[in-house]
Amino acid sequence: MMETGKTRAAAQGDREPVGSGSGTPVGEGAGKLWGGRFTKGTAPVVDAFHSSLGFDWRLYREDVRASQAHARMLAQCGVIAHGEAEAICAGLAGIAADIEAGKVQPSGAEDIHTFVERLLTERIGDAAKKLHTARSRNDQVATDTRLWVMNAIDELDRRLRSFQRTLVQLAEDHKDVVMPGYTHLQRAQPILLAHHLLAYFEMFQRDRERLADCRKRTAVSPLGAGALAGVTQPIDRWATARELGFLDVAVNSIDAVSDRDFIIELVAALSLVMMHLSRLCEEVILWCSAEFGFLELDDAYSTGSSIMPQKKNPDIAELARGKTGRVYGHLMGLLTVMKGLPLAYNKDMQEDKEALFDAVDTVLGCLEAVEPMLATAGVRADRMLAATKDGYLNATDLADYLAKKGLPFRDAHAVVGQAVLHAIENGKRLEELPLEVLKGFSPLIEEDVYAALDVRQCVAARRSLGGTALAEVEKGLARAKSLLGAAEK
Ligand code: ARG
């Protein structure tokens, strides 16, 4: 326990020096906001243990904005004087600017809300003491966190869109590249690389839709719910909601302060982003191996070995794959924190922030590193094409050829199975078997079979909606570009 306390205190110490513009330290000596009914100060271990300032300082912009909106609304509703609201708003603007500029570093307080209010009181005096009228830290923290999440979703969407743009560019640049498509990691049927890349575009498109959906439920203002039961002053909850960019107001004050679904939803959506990114990275890692040799990463996005001079490792892709576990872990952590909490606010909920911040940071960081890694990677089209030649990837096409000539597909499947077995035993490809040999498996086979067995023809023949034929892939590209274009408007 002592160790934990020391570590946390030391971590906060990193954020010194502390101070207001006037140079007055903002420390524990300034007293607790809630100290009135207490006869003594908290034990140092308690301060260290329950303080969230070491991480929730990141909410300072949202805290200031929400407080400004609250103060303005209080003045409009006649709860405080206009002059007081103006002094509060100006003071808060100064605090945000000073934190932004690094002139003030939040520390020595219980949390960012306490810190800002205390500093404001030091700077503007009595008017600051009216800011917390008709408000509780419970609706305040929920408001700040929602604003932070709304902003984070906007940023995540920008990043994902940019990532999608890179996928589209790669697909566009390699439109005629043929590669093996896999099932069970066994070569299955030839496909276009562009088709494969666009599969990831679709995954990230769904991720963006999920984030947009989550944003709708996040953009609901809890401000004005008070501690849990609402407030006694004649406030206007819609005024603050509108000013802060919320789309709605929470209609139940108890739910407003207890709900952390929006964070869990976000981290769930981010878990899916990471799952998709991790699958892509896994393929990059495989494709960079000598065994595949499909991809060559740029030196700027690879690393070496301290002992083996020849090594060139896909560390970026591996790290992104590895960091997926962190985001999943945060999701499980958050669900577990919330599962047993009686209504309404409980301090357990303070545990939401580190998970939230780290999940968002991790996803943004991974997207930021993996995108240029992909954009600069060299595609080894020759190796991809060569890999489609061995492994009987055109066997389905031979069965389809027979089925089109009237043989029931199940029978055609059996016939081709025999032909494949024969070819394997003789160390030949299907298209290397002479016509007489092929005819031996089915009299329906004629000279035109060789055209049907050509790898490019196998690709071109898959013209069904969403298939790998170029015309269909072009449609996928067009759809992708229009989605990206629409998002930019
Ligand atoms: N730091 C707290 C949190 O993140 C702020 C809310 C505190 N409210 C309270 N009643 N203690 O949850």
Short mmCIF file of C-alpha atoms and ligand atoms in Angstrom, two decimals:
data_model
loop_
_atom_site.label_atom_id
_atom_site.label_comp_id
_atom_site.label_asym_id
_atom_site.label_seq_id
_atom_site.Cartn_x
_atom_site.Cartn_y
_atom_site.Cartn_z
CA MET A 1 0.00 0.00 0.00
CA MET A 2 2.78 2.42 0.93
CA GLU A 3 4.51 1.70 -2.33
CA THR A 4 1.38 2.44 -4.31
CA GLY A 5 0.89 5.72 -2.48
CA LYS A 6 4.46 6.77 -3.10
CA THR A 7 4.34 5.82 -6.75
CA ARG A 8 1.16 7.78 -7.34
CA ALA A 9 2.43 10.79 -5.42
CA ALA A 10 5.64 10.68 -7.38
CA ALA A 11 3.73 10.41 -10.64
CA GLN A 12 1.85 13.54 -9.76
CA GLY A 13 5.05 15.19 -8.71
CA ASP A 14 6.07 14.95 -12.35
CA ARG A 15 3.49 17.56 -13.09
CA GLU A 16 5.07 20.22 -10.82
CA PRO A 17 5.62 23.09 -10.80
CA VAL A 18 2.18 24.18 -9.85
CA GLY A 19 0.83 27.60 -9.52
CA SER A 20 -1.54 30.28 -10.55
CA GLY A 21 -0.48 33.23 -12.68
CA SER A 22 0.19 35.16 -9.48
CA GLY A 23 2.70 32.56 -8.38
CA THR A 24 0.60 31.44 -5.42
CA PRO A 25 0.88 27.69 -5.00
CA VAL A 26 -2.34 25.79 -5.39
CA GLY A 27 -1.81 23.03 -2.90
CA GLU A 28 -3.54 20.98 -0.26
CA GLY A 29 -3.15 23.91 2.13
CA ALA A 30 -5.87 25.71 0.23
CA GLY A 31 -8.33 23.24 1.80
CA LYS A 32 -10.90 20.85 0.40
CA LEU A 33 -13.98 22.01 -1.46
CA TRP A 34 -16.02 19.79 0.80
CA GLY A 35 -14.00 20.33 3.99
CA GLY A 36 -16.76 22.04 6.04
CA ARG A 37 -18.09 19.04 7.91
CA PHE A 38 -14.68 17.51 8.57
CA THR A 39 -12.66 18.04 11.73
CA LYS A 40 -9.29 17.14 10.25
CA GLY A 41 -7.52 16.85 6.92
CA THR A 42 -7.32 13.65 4.96
CA ALA A 43 -4.37 11.32 5.51
CA PRO A 44 -1.66 11.77 2.88
CA VAL A 45 -2.22 8.23 1.67
CA VAL A 46 -5.87 9.10 1.00
CA ASP A 47 -4.94 12.16 -1.02
CA ALA A 48 -2.55 10.14 -3.10
CA PHE A 49 -4.95 7.24 -3.45
CA HIS A 50 -8.09 9.03 -4.50
CA SER A 51 -6.73 11.87 -6.57
CA SER A 52 -7.52 11.62 -10.26
CA LEU A 53 -5.68 14.78 -11.27
CA GLY A 54 -2.71 12.80 -12.54
CA PHE A 55 -4.91 11.69 -15.45
CA ASP A 56 -8.09 13.77 -15.50
CA TRP A 57 -6.13 16.99 -16.07
CA ARG A 58 -6.74 16.02 -19.70
CA LEU A 59 -10.34 17.19 -19.23
CA TYR A 60 -9.33 20.77 -18.52
CA ARG A 61 -10.57 22.21 -21.81
CA GLU A 62 -13.93 20.49 -21.47
CA ASP A 63 -14.14 21.48 -17.80
CA VAL A 64 -13.55 25.13 -18.62
CA ARG A 65 -15.98 25.13 -21.56
CA ALA A 66 -18.72 23.43 -19.56
CA SER A 67 -18.20 25.79 -16.62
CA GLN A 68 -18.38 28.82 -18.89
CA ALA A 69 -21.63 27.57 -20.41
CA HIS A 70 -22.99 26.86 -16.94
CA ALA A 71 -22.08 30.32 -15.63
CA ARG A 72 -23.64 32.05 -18.65
CA MET A 73 -26.80 30.04 -18.25
CA LEU A 74 -26.98 30.87 -14.52
CA ALA A 75 -26.80 34.56 -15.38
CA GLN A 76 -29.43 34.23 -18.12
CA CYS A 77 -31.71 32.52 -15.67
CA GLY A 78 -31.13 35.20 -13.06
CA VAL A 79 -29.39 32.88 -10.63
CA ILE A 80 -26.15 34.89 -10.61
CA ALA A 81 -25.37 38.41 -11.86
CA HIS A 82 -24.23 38.94 -15.45
CA GLY A 83 -21.10 40.66 -14.17
CA GLU A 84 -20.28 37.60 -12.08
CA ALA A 85 -20.74 35.30 -15.06
CA GLU A 86 -18.48 37.50 -17.15
CA ALA A 87 -15.77 37.48 -14.50
CA ILE A 88 -16.07 33.70 -14.23
CA CYS A 89 -15.88 33.16 -17.98
CA ALA A 90 -12.90 35.48 -18.40
CA GLY A 91 -11.12 33.88 -15.46
CA LEU A 92 -11.75 30.41 -16.86
CA ALA A 93 -10.51 31.44 -20.30
CA GLY A 94 -7.28 32.64 -18.69
CA ILE A 95 -6.86 29.35 -16.84
CA ALA A 96 -7.36 27.29 -20.00
CA ALA A 97 -4.89 29.49 -21.87
CA ASP A 98 -2.31 29.19 -19.09
CA ILE A 99 -2.62 25.42 -18.90
CA GLU A 100 -2.42 25.23 -22.69
CA ALA A 101 0.73 27.35 -22.69
CA GLY A 102 2.29 25.29 -19.91
CA LYS A 103 2.34 28.28 -17.53
CA VAL A 104 0.14 26.38 -15.11
CA GLN A 105 0.35 22.66 -14.56
CA PRO A 106 -2.56 21.09 -12.74
CA SER A 107 -1.47 19.49 -9.49
CA GLY A 108 -2.04 19.48 -5.79
CA ALA A 109 -5.79 19.03 -6.08
CA GLU A 110 -8.23 16.16 -5.90
CA ASP A 111 -9.24 16.34 -9.53
CA ILE A 112 -9.33 18.72 -12.48
CA HIS A 113 -12.70 20.15 -11.46
CA THR A 114 -11.43 21.03 -7.99
CA PHE A 115 -8.21 22.40 -9.41
CA VAL A 116 -9.89 24.73 -11.88
CA GLU A 117 -12.40 26.02 -9.37
CA ARG A 118 -9.76 26.62 -6.75
CA LEU A 119 -7.50 28.45 -9.15
CA LEU A 120 -10.44 30.53 -10.37
CA THR A 121 -11.22 31.53 -6.80
CA GLU A 122 -7.64 32.60 -6.29
CA ARG A 123 -7.70 34.63 -9.43
CA ILE A 124 -11.09 36.33 -9.41
CA GLY A 125 -12.24 36.04 -5.81
CA ASP A 126 -15.82 35.76 -4.61
CA ALA A 127 -17.58 35.48 -7.97
CA ALA A 128 -15.85 32.13 -8.48
CA LYS A 129 -17.57 30.76 -5.41
CA LYS A 130 -20.91 31.03 -7.23
CA LEU A 131 -19.84 28.86 -10.16
CA HIS A 132 -20.85 25.63 -8.46
CA THR A 133 -24.42 26.86 -7.86
CA ALA A 134 -26.93 24.34 -9.26
CA ARG A 135 -24.19 21.90 -10.13
CA SER A 136 -22.42 18.91 -8.66
CA ARG A 137 -19.16 17.33 -9.63
CA ASN A 138 -21.29 14.34 -10.57
CA ASP A 139 -23.02 16.07 -13.48
CA GLN A 140 -19.85 18.08 -14.11
CA VAL A 141 -17.59 15.05 -14.62
CA ALA A 142 -20.19 13.30 -16.76
CA THR A 143 -20.51 16.44 -18.91
CA ASP A 144 -16.76 16.91 -19.28
CA THR A 145 -16.20 13.26 -20.15
CA ARG A 146 -18.96 13.27 -22.76
CA LEU A 147 -17.52 16.38 -24.36
CA TRP A 148 -14.09 14.74 -24.40
CA VAL A 149 -15.50 11.59 -25.99
CA MET A 150 -17.39 13.58 -28.66
CA ASN A 151 -14.15 15.26 -29.59
CA ALA A 152 -12.21 12.00 -29.50
CA ILE A 153 -14.75 10.38 -31.84
CA ASP A 154 -14.32 13.24 -34.31
CA GLU A 155 -10.57 12.76 -34.21
CA LEU A 156 -10.86 8.97 -34.52
CA ASP A 157 -13.14 9.39 -37.51
CA ARG A 158 -10.64 11.67 -39.23
CA ARG A 159 -7.88 9.11 -38.64
CA LEU A 160 -9.94 6.19 -39.83
CA ARG A 161 -10.99 8.08 -42.93
CA SER A 162 -7.39 8.85 -43.72
CA PHE A 163 -6.53 5.19 -43.19
CA GLN A 164 -9.30 4.18 -45.57
CA ARG A 165 -7.97 6.64 -48.12
CA THR A 166 -4.59 4.89 -47.99
CA LEU A 167 -6.27 1.52 -48.54
CA VAL A 168 -8.13 2.89 -51.55
CA GLN A 169 -4.96 4.41 -52.96
CA LEU A 170 -3.12 1.09 -52.61
CA ALA A 171 -6.00 -0.75 -54.26
CA GLU A 172 -6.06 1.80 -57.06
CA ASP A 173 -2.30 1.55 -57.59
CA HIS A 174 -2.40 -2.26 -57.79
CA LYS A 175 -5.67 -2.84 -59.56
CA ASP A 176 -4.38 -5.62 -61.79
CA VAL A 177 -2.36 -7.49 -59.17
CA VAL A 178 -3.57 -11.06 -58.69
CA MET A 179 -2.84 -12.98 -55.51
CA PRO A 180 -4.05 -16.12 -53.80
CA GLY A 181 -7.11 -15.77 -51.64
CA TYR A 182 -6.97 -18.03 -48.58
CA THR A 183 -9.24 -20.06 -46.40
CA HIS A 184 -7.72 -21.88 -43.44
CA LEU A 185 -4.53 -20.06 -44.52
CA GLN A 186 -4.43 -22.54 -47.43
CA ARG A 187 -4.41 -21.16 -50.96
CA ALA A 188 -8.02 -21.23 -52.11
CA GLN A 189 -8.88 -19.16 -55.19
CA PRO A 190 -7.15 -16.35 -57.04
CA ILE A 191 -8.33 -12.83 -56.18
CA LEU A 192 -7.33 -9.26 -56.90
CA LEU A 193 -5.15 -7.61 -54.26
CA ALA A 194 -7.43 -4.58 -54.60
CA HIS A 195 -10.39 -6.75 -53.61
CA HIS A 196 -8.53 -7.95 -50.52
CA LEU A 197 -7.62 -4.39 -49.54
CA LEU A 198 -11.17 -3.19 -50.04
CA ALA A 199 -12.35 -5.86 -47.61
CA TYR A 200 -10.50 -3.86 -44.94
CA PHE A 201 -12.04 -0.65 -46.23
CA GLU A 202 -15.46 -2.13 -45.49
CA MET A 203 -14.44 -3.15 -41.96
CA PHE A 204 -13.23 0.34 -41.16
CA GLN A 205 -16.37 1.76 -42.73
CA ARG A 206 -18.47 -0.22 -40.25
CA ASP A 207 -16.18 0.96 -37.47
CA ARG A 208 -16.81 4.55 -38.46
CA GLU A 209 -20.54 3.96 -38.53
CA ARG A 210 -20.38 2.44 -35.06
CA LEU A 211 -18.43 5.44 -33.78
CA ALA A 212 -20.93 7.85 -35.35
CA ASP A 213 -23.73 5.93 -33.68
CA CYS A 214 -21.96 5.99 -30.34
CA ARG A 215 -21.46 9.74 -30.75
CA LYS A 216 -25.24 10.25 -30.98
CA ARG A 217 -25.76 8.62 -27.59
CA THR A 218 -22.76 10.45 -26.15
CA ALA A 219 -24.01 13.87 -27.23
CA VAL A 220 -26.68 13.93 -24.52
CA SER A 221 -26.14 16.51 -21.81
CA PRO A 222 -26.18 15.44 -18.17
CA LEU A 223 -25.49 19.00 -16.98
CA GLY A 224 -28.16 20.17 -14.59
CA ALA A 225 -28.76 16.73 -13.10
CA GLY A 226 -26.93 17.95 -10.00
CA ALA A 227 -25.70 15.33 -7.59
CA LEU A 228 -28.46 12.93 -8.72
CA ALA A 229 -31.90 14.41 -8.10
CA GLY A 230 -31.88 17.61 -10.13
CA VAL A 231 -31.42 21.11 -8.67
CA THR A 232 -33.62 23.66 -6.93
CA GLN A 233 -32.66 26.67 -9.05
CA PRO A 234 -34.61 27.69 -12.17
CA ILE A 235 -31.97 26.52 -14.66
CA ASP A 236 -32.20 26.04 -18.42
CA ARG A 237 -30.62 22.71 -19.30
CA TRP A 238 -31.17 23.19 -23.00
CA ALA A 239 -29.19 26.43 -22.97
CA THR A 240 -26.03 24.72 -21.73
CA ALA A 241 -26.64 21.66 -23.90
CA ARG A 242 -26.94 23.77 -27.06
CA GLU A 243 -23.94 25.92 -26.26
CA LEU A 244 -21.77 22.86 -25.69
CA GLY A 245 -22.81 21.11 -28.89
CA PHE A 246 -24.96 18.41 -27.29
CA LEU A 247 -27.80 17.12 -29.44
CA ASP A 248 -30.10 16.26 -26.57
CA VAL A 249 -30.46 16.44 -22.79
CA ALA A 250 -30.61 13.44 -20.48
CA VAL A 251 -34.19 13.13 -19.25
CA ASN A 252 -33.53 11.31 -16.00
CA SER A 253 -31.18 13.00 -13.55
CA ILE A 254 -30.26 9.73 -11.81
CA ASP A 255 -29.37 8.06 -15.09
CA ALA A 256 -27.56 11.21 -16.22
CA VAL A 257 -24.96 10.97 -13.47
CA SER A 258 -24.70 7.15 -13.33
CA ASP A 259 -24.41 6.34 -17.01
CA ARG A 260 -21.04 5.39 -18.41
CA ASP A 261 -22.46 3.33 -21.30
CA PHE A 262 -21.08 5.84 -23.77
CA ILE A 263 -17.52 5.10 -22.66
CA ILE A 264 -18.06 1.36 -22.81
CA GLU A 265 -19.68 1.68 -26.22
CA LEU A 266 -16.74 3.70 -27.46
CA VAL A 267 -14.19 1.22 -26.14
CA ALA A 268 -16.23 -1.65 -27.59
CA ALA A 269 -16.20 0.10 -30.97
CA LEU A 270 -12.47 0.70 -30.55
CA SER A 271 -11.95 -2.98 -29.75
CA LEU A 272 -13.43 -3.78 -33.14
CA VAL A 273 -11.20 -1.18 -34.79
CA MET A 274 -8.21 -2.87 -33.17
CA MET A 275 -9.43 -6.33 -34.12
CA HIS A 276 -9.60 -5.23 -37.76
CA LEU A 277 -6.27 -3.47 -37.60
CA SER A 278 -4.72 -6.49 -35.93
CA ARG A 279 -5.92 -8.84 -38.67
CA LEU A 280 -4.46 -6.53 -41.27
CA CYS A 281 -1.19 -6.34 -39.34
CA GLU A 282 -1.10 -10.10 -38.99
CA GLU A 283 -1.33 -10.37 -42.78
CA VAL A 284 1.40 -7.77 -43.23
CA ILE A 285 3.61 -9.80 -40.89
CA LEU A 286 2.93 -13.01 -42.80
CA TRP A 287 3.35 -11.33 -46.15
CA CYS A 288 6.73 -9.90 -45.14
CA SER A 289 8.07 -13.35 -44.32
CA ALA A 290 10.36 -15.11 -46.81
CA GLU A 291 7.73 -17.84 -47.01
CA PHE A 292 5.17 -15.44 -48.51
CA GLY A 293 7.40 -12.64 -49.79
CA PHE A 294 4.37 -10.63 -50.94
CA LEU A 295 5.35 -7.38 -49.28
CA GLU A 296 8.50 -5.45 -48.54
CA LEU A 297 8.21 -2.75 -45.92
CA ASP A 298 10.06 0.50 -46.35
CA ASP A 299 13.20 0.68 -44.21
CA ALA A 300 11.73 3.69 -42.42
CA TYR A 301 8.93 1.46 -41.13
CA SER A 302 10.96 -1.60 -40.18
CA THR A 303 13.46 -2.40 -37.48
CA GLY A 304 16.50 -4.63 -37.15
CA SER A 305 18.00 -7.09 -34.73
CA SER A 306 20.76 -6.39 -32.22
CA ILE A 307 22.45 -9.71 -32.98
CA MET A 308 21.32 -10.89 -36.42
CA PRO A 309 22.59 -8.41 -38.98
CA GLN A 310 20.38 -9.68 -41.77
CA LYS A 311 17.08 -9.12 -39.97
CA LYS A 312 14.39 -6.72 -41.07
CA ASN A 313 11.39 -7.01 -38.80
CA PRO A 314 7.80 -5.76 -39.12
CA ASP A 315 7.73 -4.41 -35.55
CA ILE A 316 5.14 -1.73 -36.24
CA ALA A 317 2.61 -4.30 -37.38
CA GLU A 318 3.50 -6.57 -34.45
CA LEU A 319 3.10 -3.77 -31.93
CA ALA A 320 -0.27 -2.77 -33.31
CA ARG A 321 -1.34 -6.43 -33.14
CA GLY A 322 -0.05 -6.58 -29.55
CA LYS A 323 -1.71 -3.36 -28.45
CA THR A 324 -5.07 -4.81 -29.41
CA GLY A 325 -4.93 -6.67 -26.12
CA ARG A 326 -4.72 -3.42 -24.16
CA VAL A 327 -7.89 -2.08 -25.71
CA TYR A 328 -9.78 -5.34 -25.13
CA GLY A 329 -8.49 -5.26 -21.55
CA HIS A 330 -9.88 -1.77 -21.02
CA LEU A 331 -13.27 -2.90 -22.31
CA MET A 332 -13.36 -5.77 -19.85
CA GLY A 333 -12.10 -3.50 -17.07
CA LEU A 334 -14.80 -0.92 -17.67
CA LEU A 335 -17.59 -3.48 -17.84
CA THR A 336 -16.37 -4.96 -14.58
CA VAL A 337 -16.09 -1.59 -12.82
CA MET A 338 -19.71 -0.77 -13.67
CA LYS A 339 -21.38 -4.12 -13.15
CA GLY A 340 -22.13 -3.95 -9.46
CA LEU A 341 -22.64 -0.24 -8.88
CA PRO A 342 -25.81 0.85 -7.14
CA LEU A 343 -27.34 4.07 -8.48
CA ALA A 344 -26.22 6.80 -8.70
CA TYR A 345 -22.61 8.09 -8.64
CA ASN A 346 -19.94 5.97 -6.99
CA LYS A 347 -16.27 6.78 -6.81
CA ASP A 348 -15.51 3.54 -8.63
CA MET A 349 -16.55 5.43 -11.73
CA GLN A 350 -13.43 7.56 -11.54
CA GLU A 351 -11.68 4.43 -12.83
CA ASP A 352 -13.28 5.02 -16.24
CA LYS A 353 -10.84 7.68 -17.31
CA GLU A 354 -7.49 5.95 -17.56
CA ALA A 355 -9.10 3.16 -19.56
CA LEU A 356 -10.88 5.62 -21.82
CA PHE A 357 -7.84 7.80 -22.43
CA ASP A 358 -5.49 4.89 -23.00
CA ALA A 359 -7.90 3.15 -25.37
CA VAL A 360 -8.24 6.29 -27.49
CA ASP A 361 -4.50 7.06 -27.37
CA THR A 362 -3.67 3.48 -28.34
CA VAL A 363 -6.00 3.39 -31.32
CA LEU A 364 -4.90 6.79 -32.61
CA GLY A 365 -1.24 5.86 -32.16
CA CYS A 366 -1.65 2.55 -33.99
CA LEU A 367 -3.53 4.09 -36.91
CA GLU A 368 -0.95 6.83 -37.16
CA ALA A 369 1.94 4.36 -37.41
CA VAL A 370 0.34 1.62 -39.50
CA GLU A 371 -1.06 3.92 -42.17
CA PRO A 372 2.27 5.23 -43.50
CA MET A 373 3.78 1.77 -43.05
CA LEU A 374 1.19 0.47 -45.51
CA ALA A 375 1.38 3.46 -47.81
CA THR A 376 5.13 3.01 -48.28
CA ALA A 377 5.18 -0.79 -48.53
CA GLY A 378 6.40 -2.37 -51.74
CA VAL A 379 4.00 -4.87 -53.30
CA ARG A 380 5.73 -7.86 -54.90
CA ALA A 381 3.22 -8.56 -57.63
CA ASP A 382 5.42 -11.22 -59.22
CA ARG A 383 5.51 -13.25 -56.02
CA MET A 384 1.77 -12.90 -55.55
CA LEU A 385 1.05 -14.05 -59.10
CA ALA A 386 3.52 -16.94 -58.80
CA ALA A 387 1.76 -18.08 -55.64
CA THR A 388 -1.52 -18.39 -57.53
CA LYS A 389 0.02 -20.90 -59.92
CA ASP A 390 0.82 -23.65 -57.43
CA GLY A 391 -1.79 -25.18 -55.21
CA TYR A 392 -4.63 -25.86 -57.69
CA LEU A 393 -6.38 -22.54 -57.06
CA ASN A 394 -8.26 -23.08 -60.35
CA ALA A 395 -9.78 -26.40 -59.29
CA THR A 396 -13.15 -24.77 -58.51
CA ASP A 397 -13.06 -23.26 -61.99
CA LEU A 398 -12.67 -26.70 -63.54
CA ALA A 399 -15.64 -27.93 -61.54
CA ASP A 400 -17.64 -24.86 -62.62
CA TYR A 401 -16.58 -25.57 -66.23
CA LEU A 402 -18.02 -29.07 -66.00
CA ALA A 403 -21.14 -27.91 -64.21
CA LYS A 404 -21.77 -25.36 -66.97
CA LYS A 405 -21.55 -28.25 -69.42
CA GLY A 406 -24.31 -30.05 -67.60
CA LEU A 407 -22.60 -32.18 -64.96
CA PRO A 408 -24.21 -31.71 -61.52
CA PHE A 409 -21.78 -29.66 -59.41
CA ARG A 410 -21.38 -32.36 -56.78
CA ASP A 411 -20.30 -34.85 -59.48
CA ALA A 412 -18.04 -32.24 -61.06
CA HIS A 413 -16.43 -31.69 -57.65
CA ALA A 414 -15.63 -35.40 -57.39
CA VAL A 415 -14.25 -35.57 -60.94
CA VAL A 416 -11.96 -32.58 -60.34
CA GLY A 417 -10.84 -34.08 -57.05
CA GLN A 418 -9.63 -37.09 -59.01
CA ALA A 419 -7.89 -34.86 -61.56
CA VAL A 420 -6.17 -32.89 -58.78
CA LEU A 421 -4.98 -36.10 -57.14
CA HIS A 422 -3.58 -37.29 -60.45
CA ALA A 423 -1.85 -33.94 -61.01
CA ILE A 424 -0.33 -33.97 -57.52
CA GLU A 425 0.98 -37.48 -58.04
CA ASN A 426 2.57 -36.45 -61.32
CA GLY A 427 3.93 -33.14 -60.06
CA LYS A 428 1.88 -31.15 -62.55
CA ARG A 429 -0.56 -28.25 -62.52
CA LEU A 430 -4.08 -28.90 -63.84
CA GLU A 431 -3.42 -26.80 -66.91
CA GLU A 432 -0.26 -28.85 -67.60
CA LEU A 433 -2.24 -32.06 -68.02
CA PRO A 434 -2.70 -32.97 -71.70
CA LEU A 435 -6.24 -32.84 -73.08
CA GLU A 436 -6.42 -36.65 -73.44
CA VAL A 437 -5.59 -37.06 -69.77
CA LEU A 438 -8.19 -34.48 -68.74
CA LYS A 439 -10.75 -36.12 -71.02
CA GLY A 440 -10.07 -39.32 -69.15
CA PHE A 441 -11.67 -37.71 -66.09
CA SER A 442 -14.64 -36.38 -68.05
CA PRO A 443 -15.50 -36.53 -71.75
CA LEU A 444 -17.09 -33.07 -71.33
CA ILE A 445 -13.61 -31.52 -71.16
CA GLU A 446 -12.54 -29.88 -74.42
CA GLU A 447 -9.79 -27.62 -75.71
CA ASP A 448 -11.48 -24.49 -74.24
CA VAL A 449 -10.71 -25.81 -70.75
CA TYR A 450 -7.24 -24.25 -70.83
CA ALA A 451 -8.68 -20.75 -71.18
CA ALA A 452 -11.00 -21.44 -68.25
CA LEU A 453 -8.05 -22.58 -66.11
CA ASP A 454 -6.00 -19.43 -66.65
CA VAL A 455 -5.60 -17.61 -63.35
CA ARG A 456 -6.65 -14.24 -64.75
CA GLN A 457 -9.70 -15.83 -66.31
CA CYS A 458 -10.56 -17.39 -62.93
CA VAL A 459 -10.55 -13.88 -61.45
CA ALA A 460 -12.43 -12.33 -64.38
CA ALA A 461 -15.13 -15.01 -64.21
CA ARG A 462 -16.19 -14.08 -60.69
CA ARG A 463 -18.52 -11.33 -61.78
CA SER A 464 -21.20 -11.92 -59.15
CA LEU A 465 -22.08 -8.90 -57.04
CA GLY A 466 -19.19 -8.22 -54.68
CA GLY A 467 -16.95 -10.75 -56.45
CA THR A 468 -13.31 -10.38 -57.36
CA ALA A 469 -13.73 -9.63 -61.11
CA LEU A 470 -12.24 -6.26 -61.98
CA ALA A 471 -15.62 -4.77 -62.89
CA GLU A 472 -16.96 -5.60 -59.42
CA VAL A 473 -13.80 -4.39 -57.70
CA GLU A 474 -14.11 -1.14 -59.67
CA LYS A 475 -17.60 -0.79 -58.23
CA GLY A 476 -16.18 -1.32 -54.76
CA LEU A 477 -13.57 1.35 -55.43
CA ALA A 478 -16.21 3.77 -56.66
CA ARG A 479 -18.33 3.13 -53.58
CA ALA A 480 -15.29 3.64 -51.34
CA LYS A 481 -14.39 6.90 -53.02
CA SER A 482 -17.89 8.23 -52.82
CA LEU A 483 -18.06 7.34 -49.11
CA LEU A 484 -14.78 9.15 -48.52
CA GLY A 485 -15.92 12.10 -50.57
CA ALA A 486 -19.23 12.32 -48.77
CA ALA A 487 -17.48 12.33 -45.43
CA GLU A 488 -15.36 15.27 -46.47
CA LYS A 489 -18.28 17.52 -47.27
N1 ARG B 1 -12.85 12.77 -10.00
C1 ARG B 1 -14.20 12.32 -9.91
C2 ARG B 1 -14.48 11.29 -10.99
O1 ARG B 1 -13.77 11.23 -11.92
C3 ARG B 1 -15.12 13.48 -10.06
C4 ARG B 1 -16.49 13.27 -9.48
C5 ARG B 1 -16.41 13.35 -8.01
N2 ARG B 1 -17.68 13.29 -7.38
C6 ARG B 1 -17.82 12.91 -6.16
N3 ARG B 1 -19.00 12.91 -5.66
N4 ARG B 1 -16.81 12.55 -5.42
O2 ARG B 1 -15.39 10.51 -10.91
#
